[in-house]
Coordinates of C-alpha atoms in Angstrom, one line a residue:
M266 CA 168.3 1.2 176.9
K267 CA 167.9 3.4 173.8
L268 CA 165.6 6.4 173.9
G269 CA 164.3 8.1 170.8
Y270 CA 161.3 9.0 168.6
D271 CA 159.9 6.6 166.0
L272 CA 157.0 6.7 163.6
T273 CA 154.9 3.5 163.1
I274 CA 151.6 2.6 161.4
E275 CA 149.2 0.1 163.0
Q276 CA 145.6 -0.9 162.5
T277 CA 143.2 -1.0 165.4
Q278 CA 139.5 -1.6 165.8
K279 CA 137.4 0.5 168.2
L280 CA 133.9 1.6 168.6
V281 CA 133.5 5.4 168.1
M282 CA 130.4 6.8 169.9
T283 CA 129.2 9.5 167.5
P284 CA 126.6 12.0 168.8
E285 CA 124.0 10.3 166.5
L286 CA 124.8 6.9 168.0
I287 CA 124.6 8.3 171.6
Q288 CA 121.2 9.8 170.7
A289 CA 119.9 6.5 169.3
I290 CA 120.9 4.7 172.5
Q291 CA 119.3 7.3 174.7
I292 CA 116.0 7.2 172.6
L293 CA 116.0 3.4 173.0
Q294 CA 116.3 3.6 176.8
F295 CA 113.7 6.4 177.2
N296 CA 110.3 5.4 178.6
T297 CA 107.2 6.9 177.1
Q298 CA 107.2 10.0 179.3
E299 CA 110.9 10.6 178.8
L300 CA 110.7 10.2 175.0
E301 CA 107.8 12.6 174.8
S302 CA 109.7 15.2 176.8
Y303 CA 112.8 14.7 174.7
V304 CA 110.8 15.1 171.5
Q305 CA 109.3 18.3 172.8
E306 CA 112.8 19.7 173.4
Q307 CA 113.9 18.7 169.9
L308 CA 110.8 20.4 168.4
L309 CA 111.9 23.6 170.1
V310 CA 115.6 23.5 169.0
N311 CA 115.0 22.1 165.4
P312 CA 112.6 24.3 163.4
V313 CA 112.5 21.7 160.6
L314 CA 110.7 19.2 162.8
E315 CA 106.9 19.1 163.3
Q316 CA 104.6 16.8 165.2
S317 CA 101.8 15.1 163.3
S318 CA 98.3 15.9 164.4
L319 CA 97.7 12.2 164.7
D320 CA 99.3 12.5 168.2
S321 CA 96.3 14.7 169.2
G322 CA 93.8 11.9 168.5
D323 CA 92.2 13.5 165.5
G324 CA 91.6 10.2 163.8
E325 CA 92.8 9.2 160.4
A326 CA 95.7 10.9 158.7
S327 CA 95.0 13.5 156.0
S328 CA 96.4 13.1 152.5
S329 CA 99.0 15.7 153.3
Q330 CA 100.1 13.9 156.4
V331 CA 100.4 10.6 154.5
D332 CA 102.5 12.5 151.8
D333 CA 104.7 13.9 154.6
R334 CA 105.4 10.4 156.0
S335 CA 106.2 8.9 152.6
E336 CA 108.4 11.9 151.9
N337 CA 110.2 11.3 155.2
R338 CA 111.0 7.8 154.1
E339 CA 112.3 9.1 150.8
L340 CA 114.4 11.7 152.5
Q341 CA 116.1 9.0 154.6
K342 CA 117.3 7.3 151.4
E343 CA 118.7 10.4 149.8
L344 CA 122.0 12.0 150.5
D345 CA 121.6 15.2 148.4
W346 CA 118.8 17.0 150.3
K347 CA 118.6 19.9 147.9
E348 CA 118.2 17.6 144.9
Y349 CA 115.3 15.9 146.7
I350 CA 113.7 19.2 147.5
R351 CA 113.9 20.3 143.9
N352 CA 111.9 17.2 142.9
S353 CA 109.5 17.1 145.8
R354 CA 106.0 18.4 145.8
Y355 CA 105.5 21.4 148.1
D356 CA 102.4 21.2 150.3
D357 CA 101.8 24.1 152.6
S358 CA 98.8 22.6 154.3
G359 CA 100.3 23.6 157.6
Y360 CA 100.0 27.3 156.7
R361 CA 96.4 28.1 155.7
E362 CA 93.6 30.4 156.8
Y363 CA 91.7 29.4 159.9
S364 CA 88.3 28.1 158.7
P365 CA 84.9 27.6 160.4
R366 CA 85.5 23.9 160.1
D367 CA 88.8 24.3 162.1
R368 CA 86.9 26.1 164.8
E369 CA 84.3 23.3 165.0
E370 CA 87.1 20.7 165.3
D371 CA 88.8 22.7 168.0
D372 CA 85.6 23.1 170.0
E373 CA 85.0 19.3 169.7
R374 CA 88.6 18.6 170.8
A375 CA 88.2 21.0 173.8
S376 CA 84.9 19.2 174.7
I377 CA 86.7 15.9 174.7
Y378 CA 89.5 17.3 176.8
D379 CA 87.1 18.6 179.4
R380 CA 85.5 15.2 179.6
V381 CA 88.7 13.3 180.0
V382 CA 91.1 15.5 181.9
S383 CA 89.6 16.3 185.3
R384 CA 91.4 17.2 188.5
D385 CA 90.7 15.2 191.6
V386 CA 89.9 17.0 194.9
T387 CA 92.9 17.4 197.1
L388 CA 92.9 16.9 200.9
P389 CA 93.1 20.7 201.8
E390 CA 90.2 21.5 199.4
H391 CA 88.1 18.7 200.9
L392 CA 88.8 19.8 204.5
M393 CA 88.3 23.6 203.8
F394 CA 84.9 22.9 202.3
Q395 CA 83.8 21.3 205.6
F396 CA 85.7 23.7 207.9
Q397 CA 84.2 26.9 206.5
F398 CA 80.7 25.9 207.7
Q399 CA 82.0 25.1 211.3
A400 CA 84.4 27.9 211.9
K401 CA 83.0 30.3 214.6
N402 CA 84.6 33.5 213.3
N403 CA 87.1 34.8 210.8
A404 CA 90.0 34.4 213.2
C405 CA 89.1 30.7 213.7
R406 CA 88.7 30.3 209.9
R407 CA 92.2 31.8 209.4
V408 CA 93.8 29.6 211.9
G409 CA 92.1 26.5 210.5
K410 CA 93.1 27.4 207.0
Y411 CA 96.7 27.6 208.2
I412 CA 96.6 24.2 209.9
I413 CA 94.9 22.5 207.0
E414 CA 97.4 23.9 204.5
S415 CA 100.3 22.7 206.7
L416 CA 99.2 19.1 206.8
D417 CA 101.4 16.6 205.0
E418 CA 100.0 14.3 202.2
N419 CA 99.0 11.7 204.8
G420 CA 96.9 14.2 206.8
Y421 CA 99.3 14.6 209.8
M422 CA 100.3 18.0 211.4
T423 CA 103.7 19.2 210.6
S424 CA 103.7 22.1 213.1
T425 CA 103.2 22.3 216.8
V426 CA 100.4 24.3 218.5
E427 CA 103.0 26.8 219.7
E428 CA 104.4 27.4 216.2
I429 CA 100.9 27.8 214.7
A430 CA 100.0 30.3 217.4
G431 CA 103.1 32.3 216.7
A432 CA 102.6 32.3 213.0
T433 CA 98.9 33.3 213.1
G434 CA 99.2 35.7 216.0
V435 CA 96.5 34.1 218.2
S436 CA 96.6 32.3 221.5
E437 CA 97.3 28.6 221.8
S438 CA 93.8 28.0 223.1
K439 CA 92.4 29.5 219.8
V440 CA 94.7 27.1 217.9
S441 CA 93.4 24.1 219.9
E442 CA 89.9 25.2 219.3
A443 CA 90.4 25.2 215.5
L444 CA 92.3 21.9 215.8
D445 CA 89.4 20.3 217.6
I446 CA 87.1 21.2 214.8
I447 CA 89.5 19.7 212.2
H448 CA 89.7 16.5 214.2
G449 CA 85.9 16.2 213.7
L450 CA 86.1 16.4 209.9
E451 CA 86.2 13.6 207.4
P452 CA 88.3 11.6 206.9
A453 CA 88.6 10.8 210.5
G454 CA 92.1 11.1 211.8
V455 CA 93.3 14.1 209.9
G456 CA 95.2 16.8 212.0
A457 CA 96.8 14.2 214.2
R458 CA 100.3 14.7 215.5
D459 CA 101.3 11.1 215.5
L460 CA 99.9 7.6 214.7
R461 CA 98.5 7.0 218.2
E462 CA 96.5 10.2 218.1
C463 CA 95.3 9.4 214.6
L464 CA 94.0 6.0 215.7
L465 CA 92.4 7.5 218.9
I466 CA 90.5 10.1 216.8
Q467 CA 89.1 7.4 214.5
L468 CA 88.1 5.2 217.4
E469 CA 86.3 8.1 219.0
S470 CA 84.5 8.9 215.8
R471 CA 83.3 5.3 215.7
N472 CA 82.2 5.3 219.4
Q473 CA 84.7 2.5 220.1
L474 CA 87.2 4.3 222.3
T475 CA 86.9 2.3 225.5
E476 CA 89.4 2.6 228.3
D477 CA 91.1 -0.8 227.4
M478 CA 91.2 0.3 223.8
R479 CA 92.9 3.6 224.7
K480 CA 95.5 1.7 226.8
L481 CA 96.1 -0.7 223.9
V482 CA 96.8 2.1 221.4
V483 CA 98.8 4.4 223.8
D484 CA 100.9 1.8 225.6
H485 CA 100.9 -1.4 223.6
L486 CA 101.0 -0.5 219.9
E487 CA 104.5 -2.1 219.5
D488 CA 103.3 -5.4 221.1
L489 CA 100.3 -5.3 218.8
A490 CA 102.5 -4.8 215.7
A491 CA 104.6 -7.8 216.8
N492 CA 101.5 -9.9 217.5
R493 CA 102.6 -10.3 221.2
L494 CA 99.0 -10.5 222.3
G495 CA 99.8 -12.5 225.4
N496 CA 101.8 -9.6 226.8
V497 CA 98.9 -7.2 226.2
A498 CA 96.4 -9.5 227.8
R499 CA 98.4 -9.8 231.0
A500 CA 98.9 -6.0 231.1
L501 CA 95.2 -5.2 230.6
G502 CA 93.9 -8.1 232.7
I503 CA 91.7 -9.5 229.9
T504 CA 91.8 -12.7 227.8
V505 CA 93.9 -13.1 224.6
H506 CA 90.8 -13.6 222.6
Q507 CA 89.5 -10.2 223.7
V508 CA 92.8 -8.6 222.8
Q509 CA 92.6 -10.3 219.4
E510 CA 89.1 -8.7 218.8
M511 CA 90.5 -5.3 219.8
A512 CA 93.5 -5.8 217.5
D513 CA 91.2 -6.5 214.6
V514 CA 89.4 -3.2 215.2
V515 CA 92.7 -1.3 215.3
K516 CA 93.9 -3.0 212.1
S517 CA 90.7 -1.9 210.4
L518 CA 91.6 1.8 210.9
E519 CA 93.4 4.0 208.4
P520 CA 97.0 5.0 209.5
K521 CA 97.3 7.5 206.7
P522 CA 93.9 9.2 206.3
G523 CA 95.0 11.7 203.7
R524 CA 96.4 9.3 201.2
Q525 CA 92.9 8.6 199.7
F526 CA 92.9 12.1 198.2
A527 CA 94.7 13.4 195.2
S528 CA 98.2 14.6 195.8
E529 CA 99.3 18.1 194.6
A530 CA 102.5 16.5 193.4
E531 CA 102.8 15.4 189.8
T532 CA 100.9 12.2 189.1
K533 CA 102.6 9.6 186.8
Y534 CA 100.5 7.5 184.6
V535 CA 101.6 4.2 183.0
I536 CA 101.1 4.1 179.2
P537 CA 101.8 0.6 177.8
D538 CA 104.4 0.6 175.1
V539 CA 103.3 -2.8 173.7
I540 CA 99.9 -4.5 173.5
V541 CA 99.7 -8.3 173.4
E542 CA 96.4 -9.8 172.2
K543 CA 95.3 -13.3 171.7
V544 CA 94.0 -13.9 168.2
D545 CA 92.7 -17.4 167.6
D546 CA 95.4 -19.5 169.1
E547 CA 98.3 -17.0 168.7
Y548 CA 99.5 -14.0 170.7
V549 CA 99.9 -11.0 168.5
V550 CA 102.3 -8.2 169.5
T551 CA 101.6 -4.6 168.4
I552 CA 103.4 -1.4 169.3
N553 CA 101.1 1.2 171.0
D554 CA 101.3 4.0 168.4
S555 CA 99.7 6.4 170.8
S556 CA 102.7 6.1 173.1
T557 CA 105.2 7.1 170.3
P558 CA 105.5 10.6 168.9
H559 CA 104.9 10.9 165.1
L560 CA 107.3 13.4 163.6
N561 CA 107.6 14.9 160.1
V562 CA 109.9 17.2 158.3
S563 CA 108.1 20.5 157.8
S564 CA 106.9 21.2 154.3
Y565 CA 107.5 24.9 154.8
Y566 CA 111.2 24.4 155.4
R567 CA 111.4 22.0 152.5
K568 CA 110.2 24.9 150.3
L569 CA 112.6 27.2 152.0
L570 CA 115.5 24.9 151.3
K571 CA 114.5 24.6 147.7
E572 CA 114.7 28.4 147.4
A573 CA 118.0 28.7 149.2
D574 CA 120.3 28.3 146.2
S575 CA 121.6 31.8 146.4
D576 CA 122.4 31.6 150.1
T577 CA 125.0 29.0 150.8
Q578 CA 125.0 29.4 154.6
L579 CA 121.2 29.1 154.8
A580 CA 121.3 26.0 152.6
E581 CA 124.0 24.4 154.7
Y582 CA 122.1 25.1 157.9
L583 CA 118.8 23.7 156.6
S584 CA 120.5 20.6 155.3
D585 CA 122.1 20.0 158.7
R586 CA 118.7 20.5 160.4
V587 CA 117.0 18.2 158.0
S588 CA 119.7 15.5 158.5
S589 CA 119.3 15.8 162.3
A590 CA 115.5 15.6 162.0
L591 CA 115.6 12.5 159.8
W592 CA 118.1 10.8 162.2
L593 CA 115.7 11.4 165.1
I594 CA 112.7 10.0 163.1
K595 CA 114.8 7.0 162.1
S596 CA 115.9 6.4 165.7
I597 CA 112.4 6.5 167.0
E598 CA 111.3 4.0 164.3
Q599 CA 114.3 1.8 165.2
R600 CA 113.3 2.0 168.9
K601 CA 109.8 0.7 168.0
Q602 CA 111.2 -2.2 166.0
T603 CA 113.7 -3.2 168.7
I604 CA 111.0 -3.2 171.4
F605 CA 108.7 -5.2 169.1
N606 CA 111.4 -7.8 168.4
V607 CA 112.3 -8.1 172.1
V608 CA 108.7 -8.4 173.3
T609 CA 107.9 -10.9 170.6
A610 CA 110.7 -13.1 171.9
V611 CA 109.5 -12.6 175.5
V612 CA 106.0 -13.7 174.5
K613 CA 107.4 -16.8 172.8
F614 CA 109.4 -17.8 175.9
Q615 CA 106.6 -17.0 178.4
R616 CA 103.6 -18.3 176.5
D617 CA 102.6 -20.4 179.5
F618 CA 102.2 -17.2 181.6
F619 CA 99.8 -15.7 179.1
E620 CA 97.8 -19.0 178.9
Y621 CA 97.7 -20.0 182.6
G622 CA 98.9 -17.1 184.8
S623 CA 101.8 -16.0 186.9
K624 CA 102.5 -19.4 188.5
H625 CA 103.8 -20.5 185.1
L626 CA 106.5 -17.9 184.6
K627 CA 109.7 -19.4 183.5
V628 CA 113.3 -18.4 184.3
L629 CA 114.3 -15.8 181.6
T630 CA 117.5 -13.8 181.3
L631 CA 118.7 -11.0 179.1
K632 CA 121.1 -13.4 177.4
D633 CA 118.2 -15.7 176.3
I634 CA 116.4 -12.9 174.5
A635 CA 119.6 -11.4 173.1
E636 CA 120.5 -14.7 171.5
E637 CA 116.9 -15.1 170.2
V638 CA 116.8 -11.6 168.7
G639 CA 120.4 -11.4 167.6
I640 CA 121.3 -8.3 169.6
H641 CA 123.5 -7.4 172.6
E642 CA 122.3 -8.0 176.1
S643 CA 122.8 -4.3 176.9
T644 CA 120.4 -3.5 174.0
V645 CA 117.8 -5.8 175.5
S646 CA 118.2 -4.1 178.9
R647 CA 117.7 -0.6 177.4
S648 CA 114.7 -1.7 175.3
I649 CA 112.8 -3.0 178.4
S650 CA 113.9 -0.3 180.9
G651 CA 110.7 1.5 182.0
K652 CA 108.6 -0.1 179.3
Y653 CA 105.2 -1.6 180.0
L654 CA 103.2 -4.4 178.3
Q655 CA 99.4 -4.7 178.2
C656 CA 97.9 -8.1 177.8
P657 CA 94.6 -9.9 178.8
R658 CA 96.1 -10.5 182.2
G659 CA 96.8 -6.9 182.9
V660 CA 99.5 -4.3 182.6
F661 CA 103.0 -5.5 183.5
E662 CA 106.5 -3.9 183.4
I663 CA 108.4 -5.9 180.8
K664 CA 111.1 -6.5 183.4
Y665 CA 108.6 -8.6 185.3
F666 CA 109.1 -11.4 182.8
F667 CA 112.8 -11.5 183.5
S668 CA 113.8 -13.2 186.7
A669 CA 116.0 -15.9 188.2
G670 CA 114.4 -18.9 189.9
V671 CA 114.7 -22.5 191.0
S672 CA 114.5 -25.8 189.3
D673 CA 111.5 -28.1 189.5
A674 CA 111.5 -31.9 189.6
R675 CA 112.0 -32.1 185.9
G676 CA 115.0 -29.8 186.0
E677 CA 113.2 -26.9 184.3
G678 CA 113.7 -23.4 185.5
I679 CA 110.7 -21.8 187.4
S680 CA 110.7 -18.1 187.9
S681 CA 111.0 -16.7 191.5
N682 CA 107.7 -14.8 190.8
S683 CA 106.0 -18.2 190.3
V684 CA 107.4 -19.6 193.5
K685 CA 106.1 -16.5 195.3
E686 CA 102.6 -17.2 194.0
F687 CA 102.8 -20.8 195.4
I688 CA 104.0 -19.5 198.7
R689 CA 101.2 -16.9 198.8
E690 CA 98.6 -19.6 198.1
L691 CA 100.0 -21.9 200.9
I692 CA 99.8 -19.0 203.4
E693 CA 96.3 -18.0 202.3
D694 CA 95.1 -21.6 202.8
E695 CA 96.8 -22.2 206.2
N696 CA 95.1 -22.6 209.5
P697 CA 95.4 -19.1 211.1
M698 CA 95.5 -20.8 214.6
K699 CA 98.6 -22.8 213.4
P700 CA 100.3 -20.9 210.6
L701 CA 102.9 -22.6 208.5
S702 CA 106.5 -22.1 209.5
D703 CA 109.1 -21.4 206.8
Q704 CA 110.4 -24.9 207.1
K705 CA 106.9 -26.3 206.7
I706 CA 106.5 -24.2 203.5
V707 CA 109.7 -25.7 202.2
E708 CA 108.4 -29.2 202.8
K709 CA 105.1 -28.4 201.0
L710 CA 107.0 -26.9 198.1
E711 CA 109.1 -30.0 197.8
E712 CA 105.9 -32.0 197.5
K713 CA 105.1 -29.9 194.4
G714 CA 108.5 -30.6 193.0
F715 CA 110.4 -27.4 194.0
N716 CA 113.8 -27.6 195.5
I717 CA 114.1 -24.5 197.6
S718 CA 115.8 -23.6 200.9
R719 CA 114.2 -22.2 204.1
R720 CA 116.3 -19.0 203.8
T721 CA 115.0 -18.5 200.3
V722 CA 111.4 -18.9 201.5
A723 CA 112.0 -16.3 204.2
K724 CA 113.5 -14.0 201.6
Y725 CA 110.5 -14.3 199.2
R726 CA 108.0 -14.0 202.1
D727 CA 109.7 -10.7 203.2
E728 CA 109.6 -9.4 199.7
M729 CA 105.9 -10.0 199.5
G730 CA 105.4 -8.2 202.9
I731 CA 104.1 -11.3 204.6
L732 CA 104.8 -11.7 208.3
S733 CA 106.5 -14.7 209.9
S734 CA 104.3 -17.5 211.4
S735 CA 104.4 -15.9 214.8
G736 CA 103.2 -12.6 213.3
R737 CA 100.4 -14.3 211.4
R738 CA 99.1 -16.4 214.3
R739 CA 95.6 -15.7 215.5
Y740 CA 94.2 -16.7 218.9

């Protein structure tokens, strides 16, 4: 075997992921909140970028804003930034004296903000408002405040009486006294140490805490959850029908009394990226502009670049920043176009859903849309990730329209979501005394033309949170 060095020339094809391409892919995959956060970061690091006041809901664009947008499009076509700047019209509308009209607009905007952005009452605030009128003294008030502020988001205690006594420097009896007051507050059940105590507190507040009811909650909660009412009836010496009535009362209670109040954690709101409306006999797709940041290249820095002929380093820096800004603007516009194309194809495939409802969803894959739009499957996946669609039937995650399924009698694909709706309807219409078994559901689905196994029915039922026939049976 001969060893040595050799020089050869060969041609290869490979995809080079430039920073700009990586940025474009990231922007496509961002949901609305992530995109807004990313844009805010870019506004901080790139002084050339500025956000249009249209994003603040001020109404129609001013003439200077329209000029800025048209100039952005022109900038994207030009390679010589300085040559463009020399020929562009400078508008310094972003840098002018604060006028009385501006003050009026700010006051009006603040008024709108006050009307729209309001903070819901949290559980600790709600409880402290009640507790302050029932506390017997300052020490009791201090202990009660400590207990209330230590409750978790569901209203349960996270500390023991001993721990609270040690932390507040009072006796355990004083802690129990404050805790008894909290147990009498609304919503009933707050301050409980576990589920059983929570249910007992609520039953007592309703004057429904009989001895049999206490035994049911304390000793037979697991049997109740598994619908083993016969075991409970034998243990309590009452009829199954009486246990069923007691079980109905227990099921009407709130196991997490604190969840009806606002959480102090950050609340996430769904902002639809796309709106689908029916106009005449067609479904029209539009991008929700309010969910997409509107960016411009600052006119101030365009003027600065125009005057930077004598400073080569400054001119190079500004040219680089302008180029980066325009690429970001272009990537955001491309994101909008890609989402529009994908959703338009989805609406075309799933027209029956928009016409007749979720039972008419068809099997749809990323490959189907990729072939329709003429893009890669990974691009389709990124364009629908975390995106939402608003239509006359509600707000849906776009991924909802993509699912596998089964074949009907005609050999056409039916979405698994559609099959779930049929299963839900069958269970809602069943005789509660004789609920349908999974095998019986299979037979009824076959009558409708669906070829589906019992195991698949059980899987779909579990995904919908529906109990088995034994768990649904009523006596």
